[in-house]
CSV table of C-alpha atoms in Angstrom, one decimal:
chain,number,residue,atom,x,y,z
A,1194,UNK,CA,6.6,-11.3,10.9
A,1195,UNK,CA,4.4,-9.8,8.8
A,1196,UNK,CA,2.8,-6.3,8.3
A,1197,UNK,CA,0.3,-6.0,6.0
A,1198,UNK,CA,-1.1,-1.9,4.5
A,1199,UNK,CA,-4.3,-1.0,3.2
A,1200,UNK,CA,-3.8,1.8,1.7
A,1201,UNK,CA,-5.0,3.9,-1.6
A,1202,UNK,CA,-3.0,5.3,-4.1
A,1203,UNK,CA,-4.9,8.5,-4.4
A,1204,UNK,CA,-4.4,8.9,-0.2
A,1205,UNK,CA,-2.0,11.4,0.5
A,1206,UNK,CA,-1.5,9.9,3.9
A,1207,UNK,CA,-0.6,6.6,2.8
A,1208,UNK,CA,2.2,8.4,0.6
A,1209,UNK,CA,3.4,9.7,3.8
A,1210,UNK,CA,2.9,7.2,6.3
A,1211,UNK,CA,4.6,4.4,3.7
A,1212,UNK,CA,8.0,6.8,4.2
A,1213,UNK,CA,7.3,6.8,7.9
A,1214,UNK,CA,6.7,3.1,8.2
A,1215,UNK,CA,9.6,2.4,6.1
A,1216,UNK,CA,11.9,5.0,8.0
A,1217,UNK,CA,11.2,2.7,11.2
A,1218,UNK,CA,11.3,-0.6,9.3
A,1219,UNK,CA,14.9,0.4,8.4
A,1220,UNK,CA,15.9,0.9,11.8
A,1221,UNK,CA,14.4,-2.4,12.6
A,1222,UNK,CA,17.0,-4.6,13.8
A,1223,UNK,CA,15.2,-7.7,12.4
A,1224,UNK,CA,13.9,-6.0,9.5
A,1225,UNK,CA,15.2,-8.6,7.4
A,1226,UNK,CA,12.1,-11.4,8.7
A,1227,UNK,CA,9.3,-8.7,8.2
A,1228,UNK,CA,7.5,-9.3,5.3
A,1229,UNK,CA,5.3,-6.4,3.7
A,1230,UNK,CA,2.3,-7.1,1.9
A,1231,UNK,CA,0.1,-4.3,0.5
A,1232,UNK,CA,-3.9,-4.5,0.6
A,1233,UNK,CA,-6.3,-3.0,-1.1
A,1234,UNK,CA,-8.5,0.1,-0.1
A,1235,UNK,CA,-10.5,2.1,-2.4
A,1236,UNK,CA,-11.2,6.2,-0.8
A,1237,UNK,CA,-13.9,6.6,-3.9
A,1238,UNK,CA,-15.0,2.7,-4.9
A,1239,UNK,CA,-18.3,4.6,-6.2
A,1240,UNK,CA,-16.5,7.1,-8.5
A,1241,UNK,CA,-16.8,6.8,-12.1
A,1242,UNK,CA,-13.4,5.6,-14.2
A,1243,UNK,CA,-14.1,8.7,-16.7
A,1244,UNK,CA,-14.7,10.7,-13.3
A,1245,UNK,CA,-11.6,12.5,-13.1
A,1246,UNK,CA,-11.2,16.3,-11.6
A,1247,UNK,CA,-8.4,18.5,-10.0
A,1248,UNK,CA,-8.4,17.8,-6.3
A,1249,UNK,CA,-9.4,21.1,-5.1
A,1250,UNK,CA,-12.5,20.9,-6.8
A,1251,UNK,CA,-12.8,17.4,-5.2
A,1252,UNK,CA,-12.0,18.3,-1.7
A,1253,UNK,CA,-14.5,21.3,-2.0
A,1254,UNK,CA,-17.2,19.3,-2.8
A,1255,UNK,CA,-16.6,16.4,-0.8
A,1256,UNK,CA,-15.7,18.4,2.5
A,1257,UNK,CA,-17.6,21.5,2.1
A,1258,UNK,CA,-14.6,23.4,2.4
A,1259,UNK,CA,-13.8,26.4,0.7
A,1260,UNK,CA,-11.2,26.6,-2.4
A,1261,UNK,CA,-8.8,28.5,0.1
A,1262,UNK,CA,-9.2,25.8,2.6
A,1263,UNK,CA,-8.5,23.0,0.5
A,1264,UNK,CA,-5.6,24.5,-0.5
A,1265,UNK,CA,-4.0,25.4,2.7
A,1266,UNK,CA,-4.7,21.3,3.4
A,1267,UNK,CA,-2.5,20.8,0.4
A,1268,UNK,CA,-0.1,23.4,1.3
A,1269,UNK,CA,0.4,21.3,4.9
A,1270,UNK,CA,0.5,18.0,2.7
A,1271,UNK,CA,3.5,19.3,0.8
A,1272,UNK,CA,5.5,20.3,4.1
A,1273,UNK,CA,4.6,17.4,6.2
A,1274,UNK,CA,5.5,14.8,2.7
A,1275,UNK,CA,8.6,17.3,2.3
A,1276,UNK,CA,9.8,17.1,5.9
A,1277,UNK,CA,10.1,12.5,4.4
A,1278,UNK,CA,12.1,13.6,1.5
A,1279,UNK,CA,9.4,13.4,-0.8
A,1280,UNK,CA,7.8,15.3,-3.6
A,1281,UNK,CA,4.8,16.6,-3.3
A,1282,UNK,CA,2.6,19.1,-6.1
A,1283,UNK,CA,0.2,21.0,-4.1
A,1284,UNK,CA,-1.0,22.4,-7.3
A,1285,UNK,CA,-3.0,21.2,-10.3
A,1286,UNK,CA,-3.3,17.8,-9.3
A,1287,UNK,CA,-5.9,15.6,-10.1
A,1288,UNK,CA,-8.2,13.0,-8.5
A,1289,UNK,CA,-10.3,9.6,-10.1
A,1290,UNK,CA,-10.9,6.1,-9.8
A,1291,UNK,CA,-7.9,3.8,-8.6
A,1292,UNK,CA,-9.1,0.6,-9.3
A,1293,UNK,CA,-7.0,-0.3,-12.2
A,1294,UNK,CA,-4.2,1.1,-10.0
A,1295,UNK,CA,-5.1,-1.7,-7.4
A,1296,UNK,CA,-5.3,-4.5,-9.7
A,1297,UNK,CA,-2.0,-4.1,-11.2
A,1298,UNK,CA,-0.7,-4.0,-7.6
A,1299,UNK,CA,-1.8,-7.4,-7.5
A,1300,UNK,CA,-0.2,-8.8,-10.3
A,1301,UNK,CA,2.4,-7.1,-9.3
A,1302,UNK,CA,2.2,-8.7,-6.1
A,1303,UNK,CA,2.5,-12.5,-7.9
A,1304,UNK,CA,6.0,-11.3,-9.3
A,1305,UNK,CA,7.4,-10.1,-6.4
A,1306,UNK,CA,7.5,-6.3,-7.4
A,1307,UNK,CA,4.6,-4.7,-5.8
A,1308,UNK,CA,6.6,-2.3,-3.4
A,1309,UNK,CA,8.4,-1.0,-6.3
A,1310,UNK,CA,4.9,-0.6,-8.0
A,1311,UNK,CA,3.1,1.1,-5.2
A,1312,UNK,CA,6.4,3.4,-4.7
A,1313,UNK,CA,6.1,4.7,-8.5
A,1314,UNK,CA,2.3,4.8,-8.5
A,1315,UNK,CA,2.6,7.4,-5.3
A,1316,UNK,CA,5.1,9.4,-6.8
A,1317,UNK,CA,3.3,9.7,-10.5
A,1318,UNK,CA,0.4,10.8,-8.5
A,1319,UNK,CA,1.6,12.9,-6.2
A,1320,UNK,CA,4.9,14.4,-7.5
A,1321,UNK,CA,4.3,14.2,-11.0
A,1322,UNK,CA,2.9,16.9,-13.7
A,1323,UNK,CA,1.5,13.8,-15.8
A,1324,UNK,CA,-1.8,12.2,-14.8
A,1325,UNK,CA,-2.6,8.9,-13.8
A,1326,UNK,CA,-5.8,9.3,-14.0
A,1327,UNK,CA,-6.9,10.7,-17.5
A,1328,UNK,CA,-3.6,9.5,-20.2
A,1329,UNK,CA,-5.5,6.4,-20.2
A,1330,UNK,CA,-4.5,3.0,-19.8
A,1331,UNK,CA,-1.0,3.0,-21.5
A,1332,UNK,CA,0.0,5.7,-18.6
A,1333,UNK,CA,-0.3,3.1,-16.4
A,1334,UNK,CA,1.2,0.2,-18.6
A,1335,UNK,CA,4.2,2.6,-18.8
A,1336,UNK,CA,4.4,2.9,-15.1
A,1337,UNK,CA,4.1,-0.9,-14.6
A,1338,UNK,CA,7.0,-1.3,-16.7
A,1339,UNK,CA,9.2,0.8,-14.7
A,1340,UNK,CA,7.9,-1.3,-11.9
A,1341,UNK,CA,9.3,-4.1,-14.3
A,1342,UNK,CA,6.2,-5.6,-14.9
A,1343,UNK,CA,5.9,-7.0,-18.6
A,1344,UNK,CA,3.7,-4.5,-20.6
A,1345,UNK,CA,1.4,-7.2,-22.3
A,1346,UNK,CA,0.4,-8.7,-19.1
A,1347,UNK,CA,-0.3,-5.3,-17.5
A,1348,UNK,CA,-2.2,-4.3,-20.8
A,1349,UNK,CA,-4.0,-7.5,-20.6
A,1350,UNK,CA,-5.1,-7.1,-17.2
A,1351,UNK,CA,-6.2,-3.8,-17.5
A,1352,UNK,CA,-8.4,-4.3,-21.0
A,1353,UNK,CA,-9.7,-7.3,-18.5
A,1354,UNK,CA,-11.8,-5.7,-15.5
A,1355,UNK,CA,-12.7,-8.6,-14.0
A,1356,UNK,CA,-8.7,-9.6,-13.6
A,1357,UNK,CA,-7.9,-9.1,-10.1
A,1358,UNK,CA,-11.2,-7.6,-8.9
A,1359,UNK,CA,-12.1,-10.8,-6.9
A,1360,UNK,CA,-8.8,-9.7,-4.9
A,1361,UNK,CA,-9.2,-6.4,-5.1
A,1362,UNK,CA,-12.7,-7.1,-3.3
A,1363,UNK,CA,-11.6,-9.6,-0.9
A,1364,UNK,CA,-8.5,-7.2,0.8
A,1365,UNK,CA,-11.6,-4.2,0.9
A,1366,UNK,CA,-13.7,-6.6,2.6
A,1367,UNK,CA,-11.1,-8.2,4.8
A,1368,UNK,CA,-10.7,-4.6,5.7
A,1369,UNK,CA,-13.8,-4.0,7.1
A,1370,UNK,CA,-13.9,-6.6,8.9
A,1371,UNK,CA,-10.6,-6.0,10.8
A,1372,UNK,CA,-12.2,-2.5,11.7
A,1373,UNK,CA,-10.2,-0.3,9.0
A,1374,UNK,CA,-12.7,2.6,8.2
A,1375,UNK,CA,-9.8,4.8,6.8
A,1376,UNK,CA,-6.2,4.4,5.3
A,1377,UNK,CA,-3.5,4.0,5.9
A,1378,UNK,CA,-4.5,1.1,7.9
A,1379,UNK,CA,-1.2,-1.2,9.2
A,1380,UNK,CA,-1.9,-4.6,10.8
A,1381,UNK,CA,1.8,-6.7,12.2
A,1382,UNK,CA,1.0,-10.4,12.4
A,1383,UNK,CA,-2.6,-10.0,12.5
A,1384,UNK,CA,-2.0,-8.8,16.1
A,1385,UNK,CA,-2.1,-5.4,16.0
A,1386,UNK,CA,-3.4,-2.6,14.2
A,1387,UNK,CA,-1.7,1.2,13.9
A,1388,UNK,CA,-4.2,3.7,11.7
A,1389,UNK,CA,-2.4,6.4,10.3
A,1390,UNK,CA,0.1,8.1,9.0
A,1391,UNK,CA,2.1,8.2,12.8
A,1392,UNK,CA,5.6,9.5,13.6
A,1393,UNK,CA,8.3,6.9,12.7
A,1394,UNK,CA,8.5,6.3,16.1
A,1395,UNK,CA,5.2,5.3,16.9
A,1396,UNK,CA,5.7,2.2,13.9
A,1397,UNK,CA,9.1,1.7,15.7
A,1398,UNK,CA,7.6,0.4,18.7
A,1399,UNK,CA,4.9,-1.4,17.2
A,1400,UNK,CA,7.2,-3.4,15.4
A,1401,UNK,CA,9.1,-4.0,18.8
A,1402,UNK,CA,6.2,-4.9,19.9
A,1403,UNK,CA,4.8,-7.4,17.6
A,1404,UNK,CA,7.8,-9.0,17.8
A,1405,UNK,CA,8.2,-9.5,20.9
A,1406,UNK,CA,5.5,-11.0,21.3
A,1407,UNK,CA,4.9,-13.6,18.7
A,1408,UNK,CA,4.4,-17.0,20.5
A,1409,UNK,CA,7.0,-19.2,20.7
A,1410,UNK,CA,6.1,-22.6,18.7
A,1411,UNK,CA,5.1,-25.5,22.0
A,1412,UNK,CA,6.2,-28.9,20.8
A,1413,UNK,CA,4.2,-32.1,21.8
A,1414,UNK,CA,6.9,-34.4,21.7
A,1415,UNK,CA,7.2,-37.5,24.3
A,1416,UNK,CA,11.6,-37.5,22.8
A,1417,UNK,CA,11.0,-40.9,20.9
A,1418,UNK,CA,10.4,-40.5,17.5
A,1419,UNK,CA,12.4,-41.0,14.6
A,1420,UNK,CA,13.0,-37.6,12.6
A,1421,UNK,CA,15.4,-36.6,9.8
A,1422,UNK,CA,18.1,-33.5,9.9
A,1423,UNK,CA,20.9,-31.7,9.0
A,1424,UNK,CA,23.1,-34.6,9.6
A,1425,UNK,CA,20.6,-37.6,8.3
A,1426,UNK,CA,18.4,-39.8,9.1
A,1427,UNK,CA,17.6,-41.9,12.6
A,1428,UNK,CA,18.2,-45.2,11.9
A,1429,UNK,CA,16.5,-47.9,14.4
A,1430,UNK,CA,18.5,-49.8,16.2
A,1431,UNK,CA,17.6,-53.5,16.4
């Protein structure tokens, strides 16, 4: 089965939901035939690559809340990301363009080490002083290397912005088209769709569910012809 998450690294949600999701997957008693493939989903597509400003400032503006608002929200953030085992700075942060961020993820995807990439990219943004937003481009080289990505091709892809936009692109619109106007957005096999960063429990039974209902393959087969197996080869009998 597979479960496929659009998501955005500068999404607090998604930081939260993954740990949810993943809390359930673990519990999963076939957890080992679930593949997870992560999407692409841009909050700020629009926003400048030099556009970068503390999140307060951001959720002000964008929201119309006030200062003390925004950072109640974060305050909440912290406890709910806390209450996963995560880390979580409700202060100082900042906010920009993840574009970059999303096509490394899909290099990262080609060798097999975009879950560890996503992980790391959450946590530098969300639990770590550092920015990875305005340190440039060898912040995020850096962090592609712990991913264990090699630092030339991330470098390479990132002085390239046309490498990996076409798929960047593609997952956004796929996205809209299955009806995703927020992240996170979870889809299992293409059958069903949970939005949100729900309890572990609610992921739980979706999996369950999608499981359980996968169609069975139906074989057209009228029990005559030859086929090859474990054991060999029909031979026909003259």
């Amino acid at each position: 089965m597979r479960v496929e998450i659009w998501s955005d690294i500068a999404c607090p949600w998604c930081y939260v939901g993954k740990a949810r999701f993943e809390k359930a997957l673990e519990a999963f008693p076939h957890r080992d035939q679930v593949e997870v493939v992560h999407r692409s989903f841009e909050l700020d597509p629009g926003r400048a690559k030099s556009d970068v400003q503390p999140v307060i400032k951001m959720l002000t503006k964008k929201y119309g809340m006030s200062e003390a608002q925004a950072q109640a929200g974060e305050e909440n953030l912290g406890t709910q990301a806390a209450a996963e085992g995560l880390d979580y700075r409700t202060r100082d942060r900042d906010h920009g363009n993840t574009f970059d961020m999303h096509r490394l993820l899909h290099l990262a995807k080609e060798q097999g080490r975009q879950d560890e990439l996503i992980q790391i990219l959450y946590r530098a943004n969300f639990a770590e002083e550092r920015s990875v937003f305005s340190e440039g481009d060898e912040r995020l080289v850096e962090l592609a290397v712990e991913a264990g990505l090699d630092a030339e091709a991330a470098r390479k892809v990132l002085a390239d912005p046309t490498a990996y936009a076409d798929e960047v692109r593609a997952d956004e619109r796929e996205a809209a088209q299955l009806g995703a106007n927020g992240v996170p957005f979870f889809v299992l096999d293409r059958a069903y769709g949970v939005s949100g960063a729900q309890p572990a429990e609610v992921f739980a039974q979706a999996l369950t569910q999608a499981w359980g209902d996968r169609s069975p393959l139906k074989l057209i087969d009228d029990g005559g012809a030859q086929a090859c197996g474990p054991d060999g080869c029909a031979v026909p009998q003259t």
